[in-house]
Amino acid sequence: AGVDILKTNTFGSLPWVLDEYGIGDRAQELAYLGAKIAKETISSLGVNAFVGGSLGPGTKLPSLGHISYDELYDGYKIAAFGLIEGGADLFLIETSQDPLQIKAALHACQDAILEKSVDIPISVSATIETNGSMLIGTEVDVLATILEPFDIFSIGINCGLGPKEARKFLLRLSQCTSKPISIHANAGLPQNRGGCTFYPMEPEEFADLESRFLEIDGVALLGGCCGTTPEHLSALKRKVEGVIPKKPNGIQEPSIASLFQSVPLFQNPAPLLIGERSNATGSKAFRELLLKEDYEGVLFVAQAQVKKLAHLLDVSVAFAGRDEIKDMERTVALYSQKIPIPLMPDSTNPDALEVALKQIGGKAIINSANFEDGNEKFDRVCALAKRYGAAIVCLSIDEQGMAKSRKRKIEIVKRMHHRATTVHGLSESDIIFDVLTFTIASGDEEYFLAGVETIEAIRELKSIYPKCGSTLGISNISFGLDKNARIFLNSIFLHHCVEAGLSSAIVNSAHLLPYSKIEGEDIRICEDLIFNRSKSQKPLFDFIEHFRDKSADIASEDSLLENLSTEEKIELFLIDGQKDKMLELLEVAKDSINPEKIVNEILMGAMKIVGERFGNGDMQLPFVLQSAEVMKASVDYLNRYLPKKSKSSSSTLVLGTVKGDVHDVGKNLVDIILSNNGFKVVNIGIKADISDFIKAYRENSADAIGMSGLLVKSTMVMKENLEELKREGIECPILLGGAALNRKFIDEHCRSVYDGAIFYCRDAFDGIKAMGKIEKNEIDLDSLERETKEQSSNEEEEIEGSLGSVIY
Ligand code: THG
C-alpha cells in the first residue's frame, strides 16, 4: 500500500497480558519475532519503510490500582528489548488508556534505548472514547500538559473513533501541543453485525477524511487502526502524496495536571493555591487519621480542600516512627485516583518522592530540592523531575542553612536556576522557587525583618527570572501565634507577597480572608508587624493585643450544607463519593425518612445522575466507582432497617463476564446495584465458561443468569452459550449486557436459539427492572418479544461508545 511505517503485531506482547494464556515468559521472544517479521517483509518487498514497534496498553489500568508502575515498567522493558533486537525503528506506545501507563512504558523504552545504545524515537498515542476522554478520564489537552516535558517524537490519538469523530479532538490537540501529531483512526465506529465486528467506512471516504487532517497544524503522521485495510491505506497514500504537513503551532501554557484537569501555574488572579492540610507534621487532624490508617479520613482531608478551592494539594506524610515510603505510596495512590486536582508530593527523602511519582498519572510538582547536602541530593531530586515530567520547588537552603537575607536568598536561587536548567535541562516554567520565611512572631529580634526580606526577595526573583514560578509556605510567617490571629496575619502577608510577584502559595485556603474583606485597622496592625514599622517588639505586642478577642469570619465546612434538605445532602454525598459523611447522615436520616425511600428513590436517583454524568463525559470512571462504593456502604448500613419483604429478595442472579473476555468494570457495578436492590448476586468473575455459569446456576438454585462482555466477539459467545443452555435443558430467564451488544443482535440472533426469556439490559437499571419482573413472575414471552421488536426498530446497530454502555 505504500506506507512509510509498518506496525508490528506486538500490541499485546507484554508479560501480564500473555500470562492470561500461560505464555507470559515469551513476551520478549514474541516482541522480537514481531519486529523481525516486519523488517523482513519490508526487505523482501524491496520497499523503503520503517518498522514501528507497537506497544499496547495491556489489560490493566495502573490509575485504578489494577497493576503497579513497577510491574508495567518491567514488562514494557522486556517487550522493548525484544523490539530493539528485532530491528524496530520506532517505538509506538499506542491505544493508551491511562497516562500513568504511558509514563511507565516511556521510561521502559527510554531505558531500553540507553542500555542497548540505540537511537530510536518514541511516539505516544492515546485512545479517546466517544465521550472525549481516555478510558481513565483524561482529555487530550490534559494529556498534552502531562506529556509536554517528555522528549517524544509525536503525540496523537488512535482507535476508539473514526476520522469523523476524531477531528474535533485533533483540532484541540493541535492548539495545545508543540509536538508533531499522529492519527490512526478506525474505519468508522464499529457495528455489531451478527456477532461480528463490522467497520462501515469504505477506503475512499476514510482517505478523504483523514487526508484533510493535514490541514491541521502539526498533524504529520496518518494511518489506520481497526477495520482499515491495505485498500484504505493506499487510497490515503494517493491522496496525501506530496503534501507537506504543517508545523506544530500549539501553545502549552505552563501548567500542571491531575488525570482529570490541567491547572495553569500562573493563575489570574494570582496566586495558585496549594492546599497545606494533608501534612502529618503540620496538621494534627491529618496525622491522627494517618496513624489510625483511616484512609477514608485521609481522603476527606483532601476533598475538603478541593471544596475550599485549592488548585492543588501538598502531600507530606513524614512522621517519626512511621514508614514514610509506605504512607506516601498509599496516600498518593488514593489521592491521584480520587482527587480531581493535581498533587505536590512533599518530602526531603528522594525515595519517598519517587514512590509518589510512580502513583501519579498527571503532571505533579515535586516539593522540594535544596543545597543543604550539596549538589548531589539536589541533583537527585532534579533528575526525578526530569524523568517523571514534573515541575519542581527549589528551596533557598544551602550548605550553610536556610537563607535569611534577601541577598542570600537570591544567591541560592541563582545557583539553583543554573544547575536545574543547564545540568538537568529543566524548563524554566517548571521551576518554582521558594525563598522561605521564618516566623515573625518569635519575639527574636533577628527575625523582625523575616517577612520583609521574603517579600523583597520575591520581587527580585520575579524580575530576574520572570518565567520561573515562586511559592511560599504562608503559614510559616505566623507560627507561634493564636490560631485566629494567624488568619489575619497570613492573609495580609499573602496579599503583599502576591503583589511582589508570588505565583503560588501553600495555604489553608479555608483560613484565608480576602484583603478587601479585612478592616483598615486590622490591616494596619498586621502591616506594622510585617514591615516592622516601629523597629521594636511593639508591633508584635500590639498585634497580639489587638487580635486577642477577634475572630475571623470563616465560613465553616457545614455552613455550605446548611441550606440543603436531608434528601439533597444524601444525593450530594453519593455523587461526591463521601462515605463517612453519608453514614453519619444516614444514622439520623433513617428516622425521619423511610429507609426504603432512601434506598429506592434518593440513592438510586443519585446513582442515576452519576450514570448520566459518566455517559456524557462529565464524570470520570474513578469517581463513578467511588460513588458506587458509597452506595454499597449506605445500603449495607440501611439494610437492617428495611422492612422484611424488601430486605432480601429470594431472587438470585448468577452474573459473569463471558469466556474470552476480561472486562468487568461494568459487570461489577451491575453486581453492586442489583445487590443494593435486594437481589442476591453470585458473581462468578471474568472469562467464565458456560459450564461455570451452569454450575453456579444449579448450586445456588438461581432464578436467572446474567452474561456480560465488552467485546463484539463476546456477543457471539453469548449466543453460543444460549445454545449450550438449551442443550442442557435450561430455560431460566437470561439477562444480557455489554458495550457491543444491542437489541437487534438479541432479536435476530439470540431469541431463536433459546426457549426462555431474554432481557436486553442496556444498563444496570434495566437489570433491576428485569429482576423485578422475574421475581414477580411477570414474564410473558410474547409481550417481551413484541416490546423489544418495537423498540429495536428505532435502534441503530452502532455500538454505543465503548465503556459507557457497559456500565449503564
Ligand atoms: N515551603 C515548601 N513546602 C512546605 C513549607 C514551606 N511544606 C510544609 C509547610 N511549609 C507548609 N505546610 C504547612 C502546614 C501546616 C502549617 C503550616 C505549614 C500550620 N499548621 C498549624 C500549626 O502547626 O500550628 C496547625 C496545626 C494543626 O492543625 O494541627 O501552620 O514553607 N515548599
PDB file of C-alpha atoms in Angstrom, residues 1-148:
ATOM      1  CA  ALA A   1       0.000   0.000   0.000  1.00  0.00           C
ATOM      2  CA  GLY A   2       2.999   2.289   0.078  1.00  0.00           C
ATOM      3  CA  VAL A   3       3.108   3.005   3.794  1.00  0.00           C
ATOM      4  CA  ASP A   4       6.194   4.555   5.384  1.00  0.00           C
ATOM      5  CA  ILE A   5       5.774   2.850   8.749  1.00  0.00           C
ATOM      6  CA  LEU A   6       4.773  -0.762   9.162  1.00  0.00           C
ATOM      7  CA  LYS A   7       3.453  -1.547  12.621  1.00  0.00           C
ATOM      8  CA  THR A   8       4.470  -4.778  14.303  1.00  0.00           C
ATOM      9  CA  ASN A   9       1.901  -7.270  15.506  1.00  0.00           C
ATOM     10  CA  THR A  10       3.140  -6.986  19.091  1.00  0.00           C
ATOM     11  CA  PHE A  11       0.336  -4.955  20.642  1.00  0.00           C
ATOM     12  CA  GLY A  12      -0.170  -7.398  23.497  1.00  0.00           C
ATOM     13  CA  SER A  13       3.326  -8.815  23.749  1.00  0.00           C
ATOM     14  CA  LEU A  14       3.526  -7.953  27.426  1.00  0.00           C
ATOM     15  CA  PRO A  15       4.080 -10.442  30.242  1.00  0.00           C
ATOM     16  CA  TRP A  16       0.928  -9.649  32.215  1.00  0.00           C
ATOM     17  CA  VAL A  17      -1.211  -9.920  29.089  1.00  0.00           C
ATOM     18  CA  LEU A  18       0.354 -13.148  27.846  1.00  0.00           C
ATOM     19  CA  ASP A  19       0.124 -14.578  31.375  1.00  0.00           C
ATOM     20  CA  GLU A  20      -3.595 -14.918  30.721  1.00  0.00           C
ATOM     21  CA  TYR A  21      -2.643 -17.536  28.154  1.00  0.00           C
ATOM     22  CA  GLY A  22       0.172 -19.099  30.147  1.00  0.00           C
ATOM     23  CA  ILE A  23       2.932 -17.705  27.920  1.00  0.00           C
ATOM     24  CA  GLY A  24       3.969 -14.605  29.874  1.00  0.00           C
ATOM     25  CA  ASP A  25       7.591 -15.693  29.773  1.00  0.00           C
ATOM     26  CA  ARG A  26       7.622 -15.472  25.976  1.00  0.00           C
ATOM     27  CA  ALA A  27       6.912 -11.729  25.795  1.00  0.00           C
ATOM     28  CA  GLN A  28      10.409 -10.751  24.699  1.00  0.00           C
ATOM     29  CA  GLU A  29      10.665 -13.509  22.126  1.00  0.00           C
ATOM     30  CA  LEU A  30       7.293 -12.620  20.603  1.00  0.00           C
ATOM     31  CA  ALA A  31       8.147  -8.913  20.511  1.00  0.00           C
ATOM     32  CA  TYR A  32      11.421  -9.786  18.832  1.00  0.00           C
ATOM     33  CA  LEU A  33       9.730 -12.006  16.253  1.00  0.00           C
ATOM     34  CA  GLY A  34       7.088  -9.367  15.573  1.00  0.00           C
ATOM     35  CA  ALA A  35       9.714  -6.788  14.705  1.00  0.00           C
ATOM     36  CA  LYS A  36      11.759  -9.272  12.753  1.00  0.00           C
ATOM     37  CA  ILE A  37       8.813 -10.311  10.584  1.00  0.00           C
ATOM     38  CA  ALA A  38       8.001  -6.684   9.823  1.00  0.00           C
ATOM     39  CA  LYS A  39      11.630  -5.959   8.973  1.00  0.00           C
ATOM     40  CA  GLU A  40      11.897  -8.996   6.707  1.00  0.00           C
ATOM     41  CA  THR A  41       8.622  -8.169   4.993  1.00  0.00           C
ATOM     42  CA  ILE A  42       9.888  -4.727   4.144  1.00  0.00           C
ATOM     43  CA  SER A  43      13.163  -6.017   2.786  1.00  0.00           C
ATOM     44  CA  SER A  44      11.568  -8.832   0.827  1.00  0.00           C
ATOM     45  CA  LEU A  45       9.316  -6.300  -0.889  1.00  0.00           C
ATOM     46  CA  GLY A  46      12.309  -4.098  -1.564  1.00  0.00           C
ATOM     47  CA  VAL A  47      10.459  -1.045  -0.285  1.00  0.00           C
ATOM     48  CA  ASN A  48      11.561   1.777   1.904  1.00  0.00           C
ATOM     49  CA  ALA A  49       9.711   1.725   5.201  1.00  0.00           C
ATOM     50  CA  PHE A  50      10.285   1.839   8.913  1.00  0.00           C
ATOM     51  CA  VAL A  51       9.238  -0.713  11.479  1.00  0.00           C
ATOM     52  CA  GLY A  52       7.024   0.784  14.180  1.00  0.00           C
ATOM     53  CA  GLY A  53       7.272  -1.381  17.293  1.00  0.00           C
ATOM     54  CA  SER A  54       3.771  -1.488  18.725  1.00  0.00           C
ATOM     55  CA  LEU A  55       3.240  -1.447  22.483  1.00  0.00           C
ATOM     56  CA  GLY A  56      -0.393  -1.581  23.523  1.00  0.00           C
ATOM     57  CA  PRO A  57      -1.965  -0.705  26.865  1.00  0.00           C
ATOM     58  CA  GLY A  58      -2.297  -4.241  28.195  1.00  0.00           C
ATOM     59  CA  THR A  59      -5.399  -5.172  30.084  1.00  0.00           C
ATOM     60  CA  LYS A  60      -4.922  -3.312  33.352  1.00  0.00           C
ATOM     61  CA  LEU A  61      -5.141   0.314  34.411  1.00  0.00           C
ATOM     62  CA  PRO A  62      -2.497   1.450  36.917  1.00  0.00           C
ATOM     63  CA  SER A  63      -4.537   4.503  37.907  1.00  0.00           C
ATOM     64  CA  LEU A  64      -7.285   2.182  39.085  1.00  0.00           C
ATOM     65  CA  GLY A  65      -4.784   0.142  41.076  1.00  0.00           C
ATOM     66  CA  HIS A  66      -5.037  -2.895  38.774  1.00  0.00           C
ATOM     67  CA  ILE A  67      -1.271  -3.044  38.292  1.00  0.00           C
ATOM     68  CA  SER A  68       1.736  -1.180  39.662  1.00  0.00           C
ATOM     69  CA  TYR A  69       4.006   1.203  37.826  1.00  0.00           C
ATOM     70  CA  ASP A  70       6.943  -1.115  38.545  1.00  0.00           C
ATOM     71  CA  GLU A  71       5.263  -4.159  37.041  1.00  0.00           C
ATOM     72  CA  LEU A  72       4.292  -2.153  33.965  1.00  0.00           C
ATOM     73  CA  TYR A  73       7.802  -0.773  33.646  1.00  0.00           C
ATOM     74  CA  ASP A  74       9.417  -4.200  33.888  1.00  0.00           C
ATOM     75  CA  GLY A  75       7.038  -5.695  31.346  1.00  0.00           C
ATOM     76  CA  TYR A  76       7.324  -2.874  28.828  1.00  0.00           C
ATOM     77  CA  LYS A  77      11.098  -3.075  29.123  1.00  0.00           C
ATOM     78  CA  ILE A  78      11.063  -6.750  28.223  1.00  0.00           C
ATOM     79  CA  ALA A  79       8.935  -6.002  25.161  1.00  0.00           C
ATOM     80  CA  ALA A  80      11.124  -3.005  24.277  1.00  0.00           C
ATOM     81  CA  PHE A  81      14.255  -5.178  24.341  1.00  0.00           C
ATOM     82  CA  GLY A  82      12.574  -7.661  22.022  1.00  0.00           C
ATOM     83  CA  LEU A  83      11.503  -4.932  19.612  1.00  0.00           C
ATOM     84  CA  ILE A  84      15.005  -3.437  19.546  1.00  0.00           C
ATOM     85  CA  GLU A  85      16.578  -6.834  18.870  1.00  0.00           C
ATOM     86  CA  GLY A  86      14.086  -7.482  16.090  1.00  0.00           C
ATOM     87  CA  GLY A  87      15.021  -4.219  14.396  1.00  0.00           C
ATOM     88  CA  ALA A  88      12.250  -1.756  15.273  1.00  0.00           C
ATOM     89  CA  ASP A  89      12.974   1.780  14.051  1.00  0.00           C
ATOM     90  CA  LEU A  90      10.368   3.486  16.187  1.00  0.00           C
ATOM     91  CA  PHE A  91       8.505   2.732  19.409  1.00  0.00           C
ATOM     92  CA  LEU A  92       4.797   3.258  19.186  1.00  0.00           C
ATOM     93  CA  ILE A  93       3.164   3.379  22.605  1.00  0.00           C
ATOM     94  CA  GLU A  94      -0.376   3.197  21.312  1.00  0.00           C
ATOM     95  CA  THR A  95      -4.014   2.829  22.230  1.00  0.00           C
ATOM     96  CA  SER A  96      -3.054   4.189  25.655  1.00  0.00           C
ATOM     97  CA  GLN A  97      -5.840   4.327  28.208  1.00  0.00           C
ATOM     98  CA  ASP A  98      -4.090   5.846  31.213  1.00  0.00           C
ATOM     99  CA  PRO A  99      -1.289   8.475  31.377  1.00  0.00           C
ATOM    100  CA  LEU A 100       0.429   6.565  34.183  1.00  0.00           C
ATOM    101  CA  GLN A 101       0.667   3.549  31.898  1.00  0.00           C
ATOM    102  CA  ILE A 102       2.193   5.833  29.244  1.00  0.00           C
ATOM    103  CA  LYS A 103       4.839   7.041  31.695  1.00  0.00           C
ATOM    104  CA  ALA A 104       5.840   3.520  32.690  1.00  0.00           C
ATOM    105  CA  ALA A 105       6.060   2.498  29.014  1.00  0.00           C
ATOM    106  CA  LEU A 106       8.027   5.641  28.127  1.00  0.00           C
ATOM    107  CA  HIS A 107      10.533   5.072  30.907  1.00  0.00           C
ATOM    108  CA  ALA A 108      10.927   1.448  29.891  1.00  0.00           C
ATOM    109  CA  CYS A 109      11.575   2.410  26.258  1.00  0.00           C
ATOM    110  CA  GLN A 110      13.966   5.219  27.226  1.00  0.00           C
ATOM    111  CA  ASP A 111      15.951   2.919  29.491  1.00  0.00           C
ATOM    112  CA  ALA A 112      15.999   0.065  26.982  1.00  0.00           C
ATOM    113  CA  ILE A 113      17.278   2.514  24.335  1.00  0.00           C
ATOM    114  CA  LEU A 114      20.079   3.631  26.678  1.00  0.00           C
ATOM    115  CA  GLU A 115      21.011   0.131  27.728  1.00  0.00           C
ATOM    116  CA  LYS A 116      21.185  -1.119  24.141  1.00  0.00           C
ATOM    117  CA  SER A 117      22.912   2.047  22.921  1.00  0.00           C
ATOM    118  CA  VAL A 118      20.462   2.591  20.104  1.00  0.00           C
ATOM    119  CA  ASP A 119      18.717   5.730  18.953  1.00  0.00           C
ATOM    120  CA  ILE A 120      15.025   5.121  18.436  1.00  0.00           C
ATOM    121  CA  PRO A 121      12.304   7.766  18.595  1.00  0.00           C
ATOM    122  CA  ILE A 122       9.215   7.161  20.724  1.00  0.00           C
ATOM    123  CA  SER A 123       5.689   8.035  19.622  1.00  0.00           C
ATOM    124  CA  VAL A 124       2.793   8.133  22.040  1.00  0.00           C
ATOM    125  CA  SER A 125      -0.810   7.698  21.015  1.00  0.00           C
ATOM    126  CA  ALA A 126      -3.877   7.568  23.219  1.00  0.00           C
ATOM    127  CA  THR A 127      -7.355   6.236  22.646  1.00  0.00           C
ATOM    128  CA  ILE A 128     -10.053   8.829  23.050  1.00  0.00           C
ATOM    129  CA  GLU A 129     -13.510   7.425  23.655  1.00  0.00           C
ATOM    130  CA  THR A 130     -16.612   8.931  22.112  1.00  0.00           C
ATOM    131  CA  ASN A 131     -17.125  10.873  25.358  1.00  0.00           C
ATOM    132  CA  GLY A 132     -13.924  12.818  24.654  1.00  0.00           C
ATOM    133  CA  SER A 133     -11.524  11.285  27.129  1.00  0.00           C
ATOM    134  CA  MET A 134      -9.210   8.351  27.629  1.00  0.00           C
ATOM    135  CA  LEU A 135     -10.748   5.423  29.472  1.00  0.00           C
ATOM    136  CA  ILE A 136      -9.399   6.703  32.785  1.00  0.00           C
ATOM    137  CA  GLY A 137     -10.922  10.129  32.125  1.00  0.00           C
ATOM    138  CA  THR A 138      -8.039  12.191  30.714  1.00  0.00           C
ATOM    139  CA  GLU A 139      -8.923  14.554  27.873  1.00  0.00           C
ATOM    140  CA  VAL A 140      -6.491  15.408  25.045  1.00  0.00           C
ATOM    141  CA  ASP A 141      -5.496  18.832  26.328  1.00  0.00           C
ATOM    142  CA  VAL A 142      -4.709  17.375  29.748  1.00  0.00           C
ATOM    143  CA  LEU A 143      -2.678  14.642  28.082  1.00  0.00           C
ATOM    144  CA  ALA A 144      -0.778  17.353  26.208  1.00  0.00           C
ATOM    145  CA  THR A 145       0.094  19.011  29.538  1.00  0.00           C
ATOM    146  CA  ILE A 146       1.249  15.711  31.024  1.00  0.00           C
ATOM    147  CA  LEU A 147       3.412  14.798  28.015  1.00  0.00           C
ATOM    148  CA  GLU A 148       4.816  18.266  27.302  1.00  0.00           C
TER     149      GLU A 148
END
